Amino acid sequence: AQSVTQPDIHITVSEGASLELRCNYSYGATPYLFWYVQSPGQGLQLLLKYFSGDTLVQGIKGFEAEFKRSQSSFNLRKPSVHWSDAAEYFCAVFGGATNKLIFGTGTLLAVQP
Amino acid sequence: ETGVTQSPTHLIKTRGQQVTLRCSSQSGHNTVSWYQQALGQGPQFIFQYYREEENGRGNFPPRFSGLQFPNYSSELNVNALELDDSALYLCASSLVTGGSYNEQFFGPGTRLTVL
C-alpha cells in the first residue's frame, strides 16, 4: 500500500543552523513527491515537488529536497534556518489512479534564537 | 486571481448533529478535493469532485458526503457527528486537463469541534 513516513515528530534547531527533515515513502511506481508547510491556523503551502528528472529539486524559501530511489527517501533540507521557518512540514506522495495525496504525519519544527 | 476560500473558519457542533462546510475553488479550477486533518496527524483524503461528480473516495463512511456546483464550488456534509470528527477540514482545488497530476491548491481550512 502507498504510504509516507516521517520519522521525526518534533525537531528543534537554532536559527542559522542547517536543517534536514526526513521522509520515506512506499509506492510501486515512480512517485510524485511533495513537501508542504503549514503554519498555525493556515492551510498547506507547497514548498517543492518531484516528478522526474534531476533528483535534487529546488523550492521556495530556500528549501531543497533530494529524491533517492534506492532509499525510498525524499528528505527536505535548508542550509540556514530562519525563525520564520518554524511550522509543521508534511511530506506527501501522489496516489496515482486514486487521485489523492497521501500525507505523512508531519514534523513540527521549532527554531531557537 | 482569488485563491481557495473556505467557510466557516471555525464551527462547534454537538454529537449527532449535521454540518455543512463550504469551499470556493480557485478561479479556473474544475476539481475539488476534501481532506480531514485530525490533531497531530497529516491530512487524510475524504473524496474528490470533478465536473460535479464524485471522482475518488478515501476510507470514510457514507455519512461523509459532498456536492460540487456548476461554478465548481463545493460542500462537504457530515451527518450524525461523532467526537472523532473533530478536525481541520481542508479543501483543495485543481485544474484537471487530462494529465497525470494536477497541482492541488489548499484553502485555510475549517476547524470543526464536536462536543
Tab-separated table of N, CA and C in Angstrom, chain A residues 21 30 32-33 55-56 60 62 91 99 102-103 111:
chain	number	residue	atom	x	y	z
A	21	LEU	N	14.869	17.360	7.179
A	21	LEU	CA	13.670	16.655	7.619
A	21	LEU	C	13.536	15.401	6.768
A	30	THR	N	7.085	4.982	-10.154
A	30	THR	CA	7.824	6.227	-9.931
A	30	THR	C	6.907	7.222	-9.235
A	32	TYR	N	5.327	10.639	-7.499
A	32	TYR	CA	5.304	12.094	-7.496
A	32	TYR	C	5.340	12.492	-6.026
A	33	LEU	N	6.337	13.278	-5.627
A	33	LEU	CA	6.568	13.576	-4.223
A	33	LEU	C	6.499	15.072	-3.965
A	55	THR	N	17.301	14.694	-9.553
A	55	THR	CA	16.830	14.208	-8.246
A	55	THR	C	16.954	15.249	-7.146
A	56	LEU	N	17.631	16.339	-7.400
A	56	LEU	CA	17.724	17.435	-6.439
A	56	LEU	C	16.819	18.549	-6.940
A	60	ILE	N	10.668	26.880	-2.843
A	60	ILE	CA	10.569	28.247	-2.369
A	60	ILE	C	11.218	28.373	-0.990
A	62	GLY	N	14.117	28.947	-0.030
A	62	GLY	CA	15.455	28.404	0.144
A	62	GLY	C	15.520	26.922	0.451
A	91	CYS	N	5.340	15.738	4.236
A	91	CYS	CA	5.761	15.082	3.008
A	91	CYS	C	4.546	14.338	2.449
A	99	ASN	N	-6.125	9.352	-7.306
A	99	ASN	CA	-6.321	10.787	-7.446
A	99	ASN	C	-6.249	11.557	-6.130
A	102	ILE	N	-1.295	11.457	-0.449
A	102	ILE	CA	-1.129	10.680	0.772
A	102	ILE	C	-0.036	11.367	1.580
A	103	PHE	N	-0.421	11.801	2.784
A	103	PHE	CA	0.487	12.601	3.604
A	103	PHE	C	1.114	11.769	4.725
A	111	VAL	N	12.309	26.695	16.090
A	111	VAL	CA	13.571	27.378	15.828
A	111	VAL	C	13.951	28.186	17.056
